[in-house]
Short mmCIF file of C-alpha atoms and ligand atoms in Angstrom, two decimals:
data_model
loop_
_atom_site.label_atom_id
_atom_site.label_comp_id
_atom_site.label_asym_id
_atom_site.label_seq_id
_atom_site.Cartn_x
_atom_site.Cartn_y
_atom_site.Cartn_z
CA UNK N 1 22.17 -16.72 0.57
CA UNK N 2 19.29 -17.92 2.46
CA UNK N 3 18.72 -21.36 3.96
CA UNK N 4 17.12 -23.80 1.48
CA UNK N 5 13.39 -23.66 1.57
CA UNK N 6 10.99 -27.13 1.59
CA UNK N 7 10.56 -27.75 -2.09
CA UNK N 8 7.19 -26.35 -3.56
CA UNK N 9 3.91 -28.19 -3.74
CA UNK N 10 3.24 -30.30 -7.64
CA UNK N 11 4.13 -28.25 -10.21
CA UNK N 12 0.38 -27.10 -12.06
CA UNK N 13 0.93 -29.24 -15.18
CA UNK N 14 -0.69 -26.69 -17.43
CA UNK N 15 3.06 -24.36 -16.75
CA UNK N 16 4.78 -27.19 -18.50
CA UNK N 17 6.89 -26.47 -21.73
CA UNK N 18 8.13 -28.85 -23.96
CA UNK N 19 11.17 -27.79 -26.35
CA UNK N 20 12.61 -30.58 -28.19
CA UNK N 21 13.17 -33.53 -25.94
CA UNK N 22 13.11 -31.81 -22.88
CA UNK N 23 10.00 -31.06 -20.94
CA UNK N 24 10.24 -28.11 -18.66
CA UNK N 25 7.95 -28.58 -15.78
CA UNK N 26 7.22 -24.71 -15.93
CA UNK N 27 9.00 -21.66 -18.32
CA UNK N 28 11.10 -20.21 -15.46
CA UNK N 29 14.83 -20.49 -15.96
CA UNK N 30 17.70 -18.82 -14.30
CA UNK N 31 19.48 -17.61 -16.89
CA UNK N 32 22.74 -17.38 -17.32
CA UNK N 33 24.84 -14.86 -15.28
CA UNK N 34 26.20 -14.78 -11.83
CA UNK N 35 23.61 -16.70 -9.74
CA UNK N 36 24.47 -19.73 -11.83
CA UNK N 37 27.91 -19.96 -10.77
CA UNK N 38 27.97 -22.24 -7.92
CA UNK N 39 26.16 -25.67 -6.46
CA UNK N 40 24.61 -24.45 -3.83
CA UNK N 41 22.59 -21.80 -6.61
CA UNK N 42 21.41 -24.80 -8.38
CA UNK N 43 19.78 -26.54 -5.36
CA UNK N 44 18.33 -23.51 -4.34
CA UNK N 45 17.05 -22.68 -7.30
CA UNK N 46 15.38 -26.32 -7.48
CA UNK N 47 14.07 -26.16 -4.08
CA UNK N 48 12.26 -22.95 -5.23
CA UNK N 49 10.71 -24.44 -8.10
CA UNK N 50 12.40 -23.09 -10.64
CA UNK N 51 12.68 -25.42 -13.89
CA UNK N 52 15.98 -25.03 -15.35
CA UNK N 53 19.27 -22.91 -14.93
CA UNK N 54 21.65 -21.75 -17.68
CA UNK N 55 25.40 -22.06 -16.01
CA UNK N 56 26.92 -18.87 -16.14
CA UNK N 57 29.32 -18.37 -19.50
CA UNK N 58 32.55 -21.16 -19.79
CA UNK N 59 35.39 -20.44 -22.36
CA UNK N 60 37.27 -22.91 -24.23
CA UNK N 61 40.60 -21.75 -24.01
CA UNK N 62 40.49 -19.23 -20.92
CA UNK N 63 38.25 -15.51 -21.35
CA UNK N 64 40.50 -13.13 -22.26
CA UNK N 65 38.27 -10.54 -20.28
CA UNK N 66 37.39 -12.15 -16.96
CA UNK N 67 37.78 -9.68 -13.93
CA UNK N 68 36.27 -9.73 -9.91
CA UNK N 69 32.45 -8.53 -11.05
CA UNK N 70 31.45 -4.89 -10.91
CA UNK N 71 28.01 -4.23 -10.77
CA UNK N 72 25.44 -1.54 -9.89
CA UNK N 73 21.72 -1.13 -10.23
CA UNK N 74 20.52 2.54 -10.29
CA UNK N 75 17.14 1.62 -8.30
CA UNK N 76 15.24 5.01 -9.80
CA UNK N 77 16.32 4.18 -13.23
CA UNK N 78 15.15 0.57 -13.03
CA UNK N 79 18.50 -0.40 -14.74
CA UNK N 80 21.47 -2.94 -13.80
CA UNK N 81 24.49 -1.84 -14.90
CA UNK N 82 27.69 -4.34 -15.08
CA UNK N 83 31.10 -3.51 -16.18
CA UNK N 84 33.58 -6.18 -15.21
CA UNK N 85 32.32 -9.70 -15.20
CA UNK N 86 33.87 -13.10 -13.80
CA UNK N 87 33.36 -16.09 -16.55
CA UNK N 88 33.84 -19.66 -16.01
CA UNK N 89 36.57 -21.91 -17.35
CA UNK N 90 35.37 -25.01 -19.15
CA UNK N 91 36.70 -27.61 -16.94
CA UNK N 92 34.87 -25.26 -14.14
CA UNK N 93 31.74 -25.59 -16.29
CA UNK N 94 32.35 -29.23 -16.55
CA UNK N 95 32.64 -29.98 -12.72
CA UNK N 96 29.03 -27.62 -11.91
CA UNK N 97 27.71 -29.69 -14.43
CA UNK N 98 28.44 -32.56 -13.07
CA UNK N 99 27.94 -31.55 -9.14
CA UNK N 100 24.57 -30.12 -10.53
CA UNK N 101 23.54 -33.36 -11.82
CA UNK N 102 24.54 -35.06 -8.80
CA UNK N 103 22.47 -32.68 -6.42
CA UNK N 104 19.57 -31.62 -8.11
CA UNK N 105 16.63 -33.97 -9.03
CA UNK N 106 15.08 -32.50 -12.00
CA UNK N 107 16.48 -28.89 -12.64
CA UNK N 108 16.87 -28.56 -16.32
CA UNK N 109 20.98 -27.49 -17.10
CA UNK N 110 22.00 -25.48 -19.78
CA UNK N 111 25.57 -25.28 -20.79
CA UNK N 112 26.14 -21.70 -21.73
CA UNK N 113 29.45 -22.29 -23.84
CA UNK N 114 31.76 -20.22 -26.28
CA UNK N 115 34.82 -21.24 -27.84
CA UNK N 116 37.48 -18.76 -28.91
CA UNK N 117 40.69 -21.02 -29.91
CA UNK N 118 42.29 -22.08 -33.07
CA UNK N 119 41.22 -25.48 -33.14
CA UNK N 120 40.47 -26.00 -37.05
CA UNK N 121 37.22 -25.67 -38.59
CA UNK N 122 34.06 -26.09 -35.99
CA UNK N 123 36.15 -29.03 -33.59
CA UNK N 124 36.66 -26.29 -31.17
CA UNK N 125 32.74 -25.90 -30.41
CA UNK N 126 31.79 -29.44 -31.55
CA UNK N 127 34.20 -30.70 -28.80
CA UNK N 128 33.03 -28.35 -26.42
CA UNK N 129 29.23 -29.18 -26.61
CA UNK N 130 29.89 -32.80 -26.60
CA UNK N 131 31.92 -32.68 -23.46
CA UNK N 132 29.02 -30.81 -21.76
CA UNK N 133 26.78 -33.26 -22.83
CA UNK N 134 29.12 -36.19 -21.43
CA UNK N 135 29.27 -34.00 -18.25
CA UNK N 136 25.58 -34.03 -17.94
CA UNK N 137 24.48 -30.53 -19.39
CA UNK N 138 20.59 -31.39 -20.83
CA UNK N 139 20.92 -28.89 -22.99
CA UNK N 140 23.82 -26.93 -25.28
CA UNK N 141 23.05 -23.15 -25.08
CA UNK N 142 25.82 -21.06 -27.73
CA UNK N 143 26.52 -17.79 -26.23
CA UNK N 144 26.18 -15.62 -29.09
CA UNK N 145 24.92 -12.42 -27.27
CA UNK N 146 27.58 -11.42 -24.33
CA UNK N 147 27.90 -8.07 -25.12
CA UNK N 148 30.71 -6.92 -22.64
CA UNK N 149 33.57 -8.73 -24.54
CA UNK N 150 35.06 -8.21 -27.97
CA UNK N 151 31.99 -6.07 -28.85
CA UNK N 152 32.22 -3.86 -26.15
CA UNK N 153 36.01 -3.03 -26.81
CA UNK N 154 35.01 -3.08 -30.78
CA UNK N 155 32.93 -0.04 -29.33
CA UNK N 156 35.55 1.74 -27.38
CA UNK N 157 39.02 0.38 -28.55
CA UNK N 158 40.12 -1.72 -31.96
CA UNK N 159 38.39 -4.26 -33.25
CA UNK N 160 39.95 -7.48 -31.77
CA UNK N 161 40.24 -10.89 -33.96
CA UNK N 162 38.40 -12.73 -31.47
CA UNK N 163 35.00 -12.53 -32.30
CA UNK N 164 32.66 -13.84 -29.69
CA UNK N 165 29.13 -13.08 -28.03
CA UNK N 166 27.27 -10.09 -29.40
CA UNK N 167 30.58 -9.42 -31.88
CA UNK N 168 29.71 -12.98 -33.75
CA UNK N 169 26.13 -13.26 -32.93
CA UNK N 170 25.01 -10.49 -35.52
CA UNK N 171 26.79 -12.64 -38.11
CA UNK N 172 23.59 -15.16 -39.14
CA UNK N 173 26.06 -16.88 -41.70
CA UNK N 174 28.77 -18.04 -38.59
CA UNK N 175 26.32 -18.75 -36.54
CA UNK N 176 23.73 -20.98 -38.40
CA UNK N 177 26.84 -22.48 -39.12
CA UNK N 178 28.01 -23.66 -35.58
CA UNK N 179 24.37 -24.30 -34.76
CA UNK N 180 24.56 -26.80 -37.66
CA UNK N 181 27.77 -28.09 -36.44
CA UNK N 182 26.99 -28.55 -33.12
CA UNK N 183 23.46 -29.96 -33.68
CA UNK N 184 24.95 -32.67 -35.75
CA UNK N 185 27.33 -33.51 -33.11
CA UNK N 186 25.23 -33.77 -29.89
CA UNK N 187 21.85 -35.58 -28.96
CA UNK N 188 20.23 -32.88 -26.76
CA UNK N 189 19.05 -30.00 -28.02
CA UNK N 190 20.83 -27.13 -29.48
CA UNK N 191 19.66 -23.44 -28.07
CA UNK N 192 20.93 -20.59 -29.12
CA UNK N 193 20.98 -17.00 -27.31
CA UNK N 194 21.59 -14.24 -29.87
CA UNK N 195 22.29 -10.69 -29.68
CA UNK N 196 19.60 -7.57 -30.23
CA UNK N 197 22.92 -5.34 -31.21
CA UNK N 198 23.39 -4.68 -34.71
CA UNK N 199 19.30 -4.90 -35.58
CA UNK N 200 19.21 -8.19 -37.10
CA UNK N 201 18.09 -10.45 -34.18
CA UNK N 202 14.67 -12.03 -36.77
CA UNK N 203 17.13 -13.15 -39.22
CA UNK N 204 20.02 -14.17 -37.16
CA UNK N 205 17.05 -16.29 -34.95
CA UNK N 206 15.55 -18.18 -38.78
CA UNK N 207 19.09 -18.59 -39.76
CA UNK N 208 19.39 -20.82 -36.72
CA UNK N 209 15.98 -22.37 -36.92
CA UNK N 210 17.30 -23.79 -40.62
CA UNK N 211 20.07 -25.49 -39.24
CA UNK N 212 18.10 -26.94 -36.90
CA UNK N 213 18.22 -25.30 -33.70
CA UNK N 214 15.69 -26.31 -31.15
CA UNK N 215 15.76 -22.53 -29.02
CA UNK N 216 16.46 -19.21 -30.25
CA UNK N 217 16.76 -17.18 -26.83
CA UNK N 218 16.59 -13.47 -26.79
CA UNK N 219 18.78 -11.78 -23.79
CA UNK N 220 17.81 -8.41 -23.87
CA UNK N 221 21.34 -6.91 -22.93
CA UNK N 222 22.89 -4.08 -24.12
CA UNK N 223 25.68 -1.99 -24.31
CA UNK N 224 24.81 1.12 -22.50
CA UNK N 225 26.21 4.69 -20.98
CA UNK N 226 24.88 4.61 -17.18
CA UNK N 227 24.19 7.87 -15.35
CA UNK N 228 27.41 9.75 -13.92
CA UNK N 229 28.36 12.39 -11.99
CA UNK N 230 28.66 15.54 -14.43
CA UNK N 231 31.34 17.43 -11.72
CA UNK N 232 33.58 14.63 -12.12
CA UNK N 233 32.62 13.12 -15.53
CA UNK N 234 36.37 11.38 -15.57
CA UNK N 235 35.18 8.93 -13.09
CA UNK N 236 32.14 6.59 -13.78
CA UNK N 237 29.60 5.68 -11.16
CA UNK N 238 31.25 2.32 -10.54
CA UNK N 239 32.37 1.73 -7.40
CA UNK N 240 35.76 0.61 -7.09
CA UNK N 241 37.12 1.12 -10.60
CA UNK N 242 38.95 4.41 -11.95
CA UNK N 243 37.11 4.43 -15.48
CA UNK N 244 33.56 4.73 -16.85
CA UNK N 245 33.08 2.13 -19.70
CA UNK N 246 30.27 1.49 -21.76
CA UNK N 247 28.37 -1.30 -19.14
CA UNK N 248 25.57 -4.19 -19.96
CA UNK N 249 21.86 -3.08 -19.44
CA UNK N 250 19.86 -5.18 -18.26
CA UNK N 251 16.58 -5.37 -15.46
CA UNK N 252 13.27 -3.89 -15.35
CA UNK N 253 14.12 -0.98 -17.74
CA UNK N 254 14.86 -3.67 -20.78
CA UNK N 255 11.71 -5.31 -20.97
CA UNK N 256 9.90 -3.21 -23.38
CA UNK N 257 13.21 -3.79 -25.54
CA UNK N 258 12.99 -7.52 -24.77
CA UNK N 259 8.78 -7.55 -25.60
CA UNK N 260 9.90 -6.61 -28.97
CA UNK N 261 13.01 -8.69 -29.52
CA UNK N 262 10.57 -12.15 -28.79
CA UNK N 263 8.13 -10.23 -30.97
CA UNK N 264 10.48 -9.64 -33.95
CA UNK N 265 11.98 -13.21 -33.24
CA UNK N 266 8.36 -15.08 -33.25
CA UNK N 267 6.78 -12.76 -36.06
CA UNK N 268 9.67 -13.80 -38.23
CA UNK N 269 9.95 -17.49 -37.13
CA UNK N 270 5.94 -18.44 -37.57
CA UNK N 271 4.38 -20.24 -34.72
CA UNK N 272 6.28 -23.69 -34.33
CA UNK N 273 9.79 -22.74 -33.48
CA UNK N 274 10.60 -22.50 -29.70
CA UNK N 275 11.46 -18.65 -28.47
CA UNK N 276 13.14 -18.02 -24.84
CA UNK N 277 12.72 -14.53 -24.13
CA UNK N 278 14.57 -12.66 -20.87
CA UNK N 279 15.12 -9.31 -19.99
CA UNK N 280 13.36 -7.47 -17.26
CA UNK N 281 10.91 -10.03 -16.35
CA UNK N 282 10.28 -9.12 -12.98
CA UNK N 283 6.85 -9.91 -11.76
CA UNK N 284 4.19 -12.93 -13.41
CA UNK N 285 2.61 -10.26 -15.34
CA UNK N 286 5.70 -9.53 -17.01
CA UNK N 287 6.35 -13.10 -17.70
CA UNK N 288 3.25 -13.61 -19.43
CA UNK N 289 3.28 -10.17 -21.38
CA UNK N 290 6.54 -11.94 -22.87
CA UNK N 291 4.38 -15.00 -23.62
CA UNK N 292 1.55 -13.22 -24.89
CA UNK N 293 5.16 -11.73 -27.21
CA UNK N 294 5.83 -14.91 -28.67
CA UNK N 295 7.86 -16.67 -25.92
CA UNK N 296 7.59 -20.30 -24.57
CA UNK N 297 9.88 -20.11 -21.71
CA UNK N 298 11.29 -17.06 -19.52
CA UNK N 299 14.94 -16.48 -18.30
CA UNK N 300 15.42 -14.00 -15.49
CA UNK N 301 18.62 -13.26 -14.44
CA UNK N 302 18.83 -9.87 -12.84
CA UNK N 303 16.21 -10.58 -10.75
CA UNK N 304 17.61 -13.49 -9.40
CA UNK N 305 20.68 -11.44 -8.67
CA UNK N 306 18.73 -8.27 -6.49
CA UNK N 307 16.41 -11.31 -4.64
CA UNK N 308 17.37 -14.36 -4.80
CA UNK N 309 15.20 -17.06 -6.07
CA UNK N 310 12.32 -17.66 -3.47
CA UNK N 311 10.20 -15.55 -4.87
CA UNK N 312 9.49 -17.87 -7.87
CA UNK N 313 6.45 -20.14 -6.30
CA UNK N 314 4.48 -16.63 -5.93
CA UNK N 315 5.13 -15.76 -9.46
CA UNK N 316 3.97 -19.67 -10.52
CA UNK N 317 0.77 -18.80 -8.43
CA UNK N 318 0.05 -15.76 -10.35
CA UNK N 319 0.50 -17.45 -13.66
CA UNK N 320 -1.80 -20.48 -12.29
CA UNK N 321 -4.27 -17.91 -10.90
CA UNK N 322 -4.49 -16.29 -14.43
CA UNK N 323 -4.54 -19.20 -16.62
CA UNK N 324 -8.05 -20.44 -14.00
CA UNK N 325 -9.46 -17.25 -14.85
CA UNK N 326 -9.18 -17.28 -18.48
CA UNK N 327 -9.55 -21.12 -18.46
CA UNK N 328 -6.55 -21.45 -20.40
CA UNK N 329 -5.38 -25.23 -20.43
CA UNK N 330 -1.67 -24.87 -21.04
CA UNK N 331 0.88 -21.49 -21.83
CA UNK N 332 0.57 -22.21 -25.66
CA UNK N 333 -3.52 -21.28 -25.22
CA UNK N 334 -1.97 -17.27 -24.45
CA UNK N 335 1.21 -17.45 -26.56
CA UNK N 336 1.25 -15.22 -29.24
CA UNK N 337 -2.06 -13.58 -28.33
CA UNK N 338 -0.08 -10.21 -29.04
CA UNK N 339 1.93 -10.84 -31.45
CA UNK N 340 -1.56 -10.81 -33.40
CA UNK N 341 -2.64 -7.91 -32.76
CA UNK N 342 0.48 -5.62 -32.68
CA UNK N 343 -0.55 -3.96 -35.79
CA UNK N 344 1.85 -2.04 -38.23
CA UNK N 345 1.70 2.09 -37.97
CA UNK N 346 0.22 2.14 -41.53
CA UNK N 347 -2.88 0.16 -40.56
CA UNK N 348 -3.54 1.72 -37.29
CA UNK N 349 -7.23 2.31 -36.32
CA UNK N 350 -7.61 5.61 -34.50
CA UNK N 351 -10.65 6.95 -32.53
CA UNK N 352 -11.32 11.07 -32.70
CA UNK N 353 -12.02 12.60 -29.36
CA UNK N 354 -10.93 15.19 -27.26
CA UNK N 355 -9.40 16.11 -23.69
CA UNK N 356 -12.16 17.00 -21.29
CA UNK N 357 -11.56 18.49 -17.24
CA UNK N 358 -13.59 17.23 -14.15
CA UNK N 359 -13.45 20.94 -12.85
CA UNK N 360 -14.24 19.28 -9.79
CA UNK N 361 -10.95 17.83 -9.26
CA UNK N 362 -9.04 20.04 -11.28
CA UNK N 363 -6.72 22.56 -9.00
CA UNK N 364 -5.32 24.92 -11.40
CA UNK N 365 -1.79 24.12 -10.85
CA UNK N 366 -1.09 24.80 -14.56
CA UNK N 367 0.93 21.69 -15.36
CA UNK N 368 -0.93 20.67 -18.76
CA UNK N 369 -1.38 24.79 -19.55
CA UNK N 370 2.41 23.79 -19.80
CA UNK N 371 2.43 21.11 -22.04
CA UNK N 372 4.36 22.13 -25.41
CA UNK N 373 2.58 20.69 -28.23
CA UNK N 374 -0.59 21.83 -26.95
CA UNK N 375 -2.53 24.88 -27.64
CA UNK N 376 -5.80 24.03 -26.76
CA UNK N 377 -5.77 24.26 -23.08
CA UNK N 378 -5.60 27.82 -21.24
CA UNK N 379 -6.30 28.38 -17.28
CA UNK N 380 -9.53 30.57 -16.48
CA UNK N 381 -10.21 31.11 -13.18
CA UNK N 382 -7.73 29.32 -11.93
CA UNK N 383 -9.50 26.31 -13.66
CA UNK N 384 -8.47 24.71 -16.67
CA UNK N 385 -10.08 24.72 -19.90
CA UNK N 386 -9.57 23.10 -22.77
CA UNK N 387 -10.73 24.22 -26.29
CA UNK N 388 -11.92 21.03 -28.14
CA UNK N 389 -11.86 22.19 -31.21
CA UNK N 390 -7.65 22.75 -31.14
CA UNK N 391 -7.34 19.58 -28.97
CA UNK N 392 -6.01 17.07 -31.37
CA UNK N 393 -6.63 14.27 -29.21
CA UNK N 394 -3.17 13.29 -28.26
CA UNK N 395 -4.03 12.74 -24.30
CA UNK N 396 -0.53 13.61 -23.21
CA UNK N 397 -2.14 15.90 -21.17
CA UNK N 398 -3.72 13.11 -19.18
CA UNK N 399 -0.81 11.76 -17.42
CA UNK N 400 0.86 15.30 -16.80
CA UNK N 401 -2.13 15.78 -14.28
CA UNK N 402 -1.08 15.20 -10.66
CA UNK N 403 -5.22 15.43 -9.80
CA UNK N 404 -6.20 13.13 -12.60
CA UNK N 405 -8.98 15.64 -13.68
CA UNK N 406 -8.70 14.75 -17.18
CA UNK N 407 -10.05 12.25 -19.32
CA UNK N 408 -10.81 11.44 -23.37
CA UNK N 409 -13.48 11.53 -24.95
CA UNK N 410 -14.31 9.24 -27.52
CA UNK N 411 -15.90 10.63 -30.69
CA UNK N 412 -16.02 7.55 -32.63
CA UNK N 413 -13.40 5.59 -34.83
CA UNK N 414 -11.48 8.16 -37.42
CA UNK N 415 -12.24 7.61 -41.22
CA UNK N 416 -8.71 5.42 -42.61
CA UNK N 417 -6.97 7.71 -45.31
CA UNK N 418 -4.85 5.78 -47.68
C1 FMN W 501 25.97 -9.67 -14.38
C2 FMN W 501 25.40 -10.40 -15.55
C3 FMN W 501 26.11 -11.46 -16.10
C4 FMN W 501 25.58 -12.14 -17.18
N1 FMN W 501 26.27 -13.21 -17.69
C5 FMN W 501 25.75 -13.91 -18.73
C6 FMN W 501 26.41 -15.07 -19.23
O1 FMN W 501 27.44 -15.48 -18.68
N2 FMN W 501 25.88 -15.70 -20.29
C7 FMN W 501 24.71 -15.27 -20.89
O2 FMN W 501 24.25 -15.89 -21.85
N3 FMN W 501 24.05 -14.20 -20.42
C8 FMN W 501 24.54 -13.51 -19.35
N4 FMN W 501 23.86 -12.45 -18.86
C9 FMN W 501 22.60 -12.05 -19.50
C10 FMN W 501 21.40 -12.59 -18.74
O3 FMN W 501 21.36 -14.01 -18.79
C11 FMN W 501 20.08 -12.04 -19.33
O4 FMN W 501 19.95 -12.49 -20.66
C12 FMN W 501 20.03 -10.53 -19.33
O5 FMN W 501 20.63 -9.97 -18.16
C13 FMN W 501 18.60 -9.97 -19.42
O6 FMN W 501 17.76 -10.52 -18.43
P1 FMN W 501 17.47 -9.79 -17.01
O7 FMN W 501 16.95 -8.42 -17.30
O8 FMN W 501 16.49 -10.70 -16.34
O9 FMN W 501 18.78 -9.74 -16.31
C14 FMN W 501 24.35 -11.75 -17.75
C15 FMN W 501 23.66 -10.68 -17.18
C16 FMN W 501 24.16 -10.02 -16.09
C17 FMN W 501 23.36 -8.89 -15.51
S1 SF4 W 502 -5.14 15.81 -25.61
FE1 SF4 W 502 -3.24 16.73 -26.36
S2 SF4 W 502 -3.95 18.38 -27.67
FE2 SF4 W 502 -5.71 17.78 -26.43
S3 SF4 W 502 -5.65 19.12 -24.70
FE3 SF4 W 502 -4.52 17.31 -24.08
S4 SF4 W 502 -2.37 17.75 -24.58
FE4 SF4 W 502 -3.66 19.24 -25.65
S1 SF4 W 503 -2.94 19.65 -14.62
FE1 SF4 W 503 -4.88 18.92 -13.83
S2 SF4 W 503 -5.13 19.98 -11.88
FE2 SF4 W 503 -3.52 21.03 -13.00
S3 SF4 W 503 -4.61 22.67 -14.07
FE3 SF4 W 503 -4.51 20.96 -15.48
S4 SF4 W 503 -6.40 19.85 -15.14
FE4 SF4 W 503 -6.16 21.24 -13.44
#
């Protein structure tokens, strides 16, 4: 790890995020995952400016999958790929929390906690949040989304009793009923991080929001096939392990999956609950897409992982820079802004047009000639031309141009059939 940087200038006060009792001096949080597994990650991460941290997963009694990590990120693909995965134990989450209280000033510490015993009724989780919240946690994040334990062998393998993570988290009856039972027993707030797998994420989210829960966080992951070698399909592209396995997805390659998880989530829950989106957030712009999506604060995790965490003050510089030129006075003034206008298929407004060619630029390679839906573009002269009265306005052919030699044309907007 690099050596700890000097702590950033004052935090732009319009970045700050309040979600129940806790103010977060800006959305950033590192969420949950391997660079939240030690101390010296949590000072770092507060000398870089981030606002909060989500301790990597704790068990109550000991994971009955917890291996030496395997990762990989396929850098063309844009994905992260992990297949074996080292959890905390509780009284390991117990002592970070405590350390991290001790060393940090104002990082913001989530308790990322699942219990899997056979304590009777709820005690199991009830006692668990309350002892992170004697420990010093600020906040009680249920893990209702790992996807790489009793899901991911429900996938491959036999069910197994245990139901945790992404397993339980599709269940909106069990959870909304250890939210409830865990909001009732602690004073900070209650945030829960639930599972896109199985297609319910909305109503899983306003089950939780009814008993109470102060976050519903989205995390993007899921169970995936990576690329593998198709000469030696037995072994998967894991280094140092025999099999392939079905791995957890996450990085740049998620977020369009994650945009539409905080969408669902938000479109579902109505403006006042709060919404922590993650997945693929790499870059300010990307945070404040997932803003724009419905989300008041951002985890990153996998970026965190491939960089470290010093790249954070740029990324609070481009959301300052952004809200100055749009004068916006806090986040809430862009939240949301499109989750108005994404618009259902039904009610879409199109424009009628056509494809035209700058034969000036155009080379004649034949590349959109190729295109297979299209019959309205033939190469004359080594030129292309396209008929406009077959082009149906699609514009695929657009980006197939190396040259960028074509354009649309807009005719005007199309009359709505019903
Ligand atoms: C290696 C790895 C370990 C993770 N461990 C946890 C975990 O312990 N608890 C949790 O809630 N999420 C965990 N996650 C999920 C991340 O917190 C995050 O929700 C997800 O990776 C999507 O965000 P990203 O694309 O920024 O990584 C893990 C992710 C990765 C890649
Ligand atoms: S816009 Fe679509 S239909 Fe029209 S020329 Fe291009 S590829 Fe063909
Ligand atoms: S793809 Fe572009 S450069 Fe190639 S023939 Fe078509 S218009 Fe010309």
């Amino acid at each position: 790890m690099r050596k700890i940087p000097k702590p950033p200038k004052a935090d732009d006060p319009r970045l700050a995020v309040k979600v129940g009792s806790v103010t977060f001096p800006n959305p950033f949080m590192v969420a949950s995952g391997p660079t939240v597994k030690w101390k010296e990650q949590l000072v770092m991460a507060e000398a870089c400016g981030w606002a909060s941290a989500s301790l990597k997963l704790a068990f109550d009694p000991e994971p009955y999958i917890s291996l030496p990590p395997r990762y990989r990120y396929f850098k063309k693909e844009a994905y992260h790929a992990f297949t074996a995965e080292k959890r905390l134990t509780f009284k390991e989450c117990l002592q970070l929390l405590q350390e991290g209280r001790k060393l940090t000033r104002r990082l913001i510490l989530l308790a990322n906690i699942t219990y899997i015993g056979d304590k009777p009724g709820l005690t199991g989780w009830i006692e668990m949040a309350q002892q992170a919240e004697a420990a010093g946690a600020h906040v009680i994040e249920l893990n209702m989304c790992c996807p790489n334990m009793s899901f991911n062998v429900a996938m491959t393998e036999s069910a197994r009793t245990e139901q945790t993570g992404a397993s339980m988290g599709q269940n909106a009856t069990a959870v909304s009923m250890i939210t409830e039972a865990v909001k009732q027993s602690v004073k900070i707030p209650v945030f829960v991080k639930i599972t896109p797998e199985g297609g319910r994420i909305a109503e899983v989210a306003k089950a939780c929001y009814d008993k109470g829960a102060d976050c519903v966080c989205s995390v993007a992951n899921r169970l995936a096939i990576a690329d593998f070698d198709i000469e030696n399909p037995k072994q998967g592209p894991y280094r140092l392990q025999d099999e392939p396995t079905l791995a957890c997805f996450s990085g740049p390659w998620i977020k369009p999956l994650a945009l539409r998880d905080v969408f669902e989530i938000r479109r579902k829950a109505g403006p006042g609950p709060a919404v922590l989106g993650t997945g693929g957030i790499a870059s300010a712009r990307d945070a404040i897409q997932m803003i724009m999506c419905g989300a008041d604060l951002i985890g990153v995790c996998t970026e965190t992982m491939l960089k470290g965490f010093d790249f954070l003050p740029r990324w609070l510089k481009g959301m300052s820079d952004f809200m100055d030129r749009h004068a916006y006075q806090s986040c809430r003034d862009f939240r949301d802004l499109a989750v108005g206008r994404i618009t259902s298929a039904d009610k879409l407004t199109l424009h009628g047009g056509y494809a035209e060619v700058d034969l000036d630029k155009c080379t004649g390679c034949t590349l959109c000639e190729a295109v297979g839906h299209c019959n309205a573009i033939t190469i004359v002269d080594k030129k292309s031309h396209i008929d406009r009265t077959k082009c149906t306005a699609c514009s695929t052919c657009v980006e197939v141009c190396p040259e960028e030699a074509i354009h649309m044309v807009d005719a005007g907007v199309l009359e709505k059939k019903s």
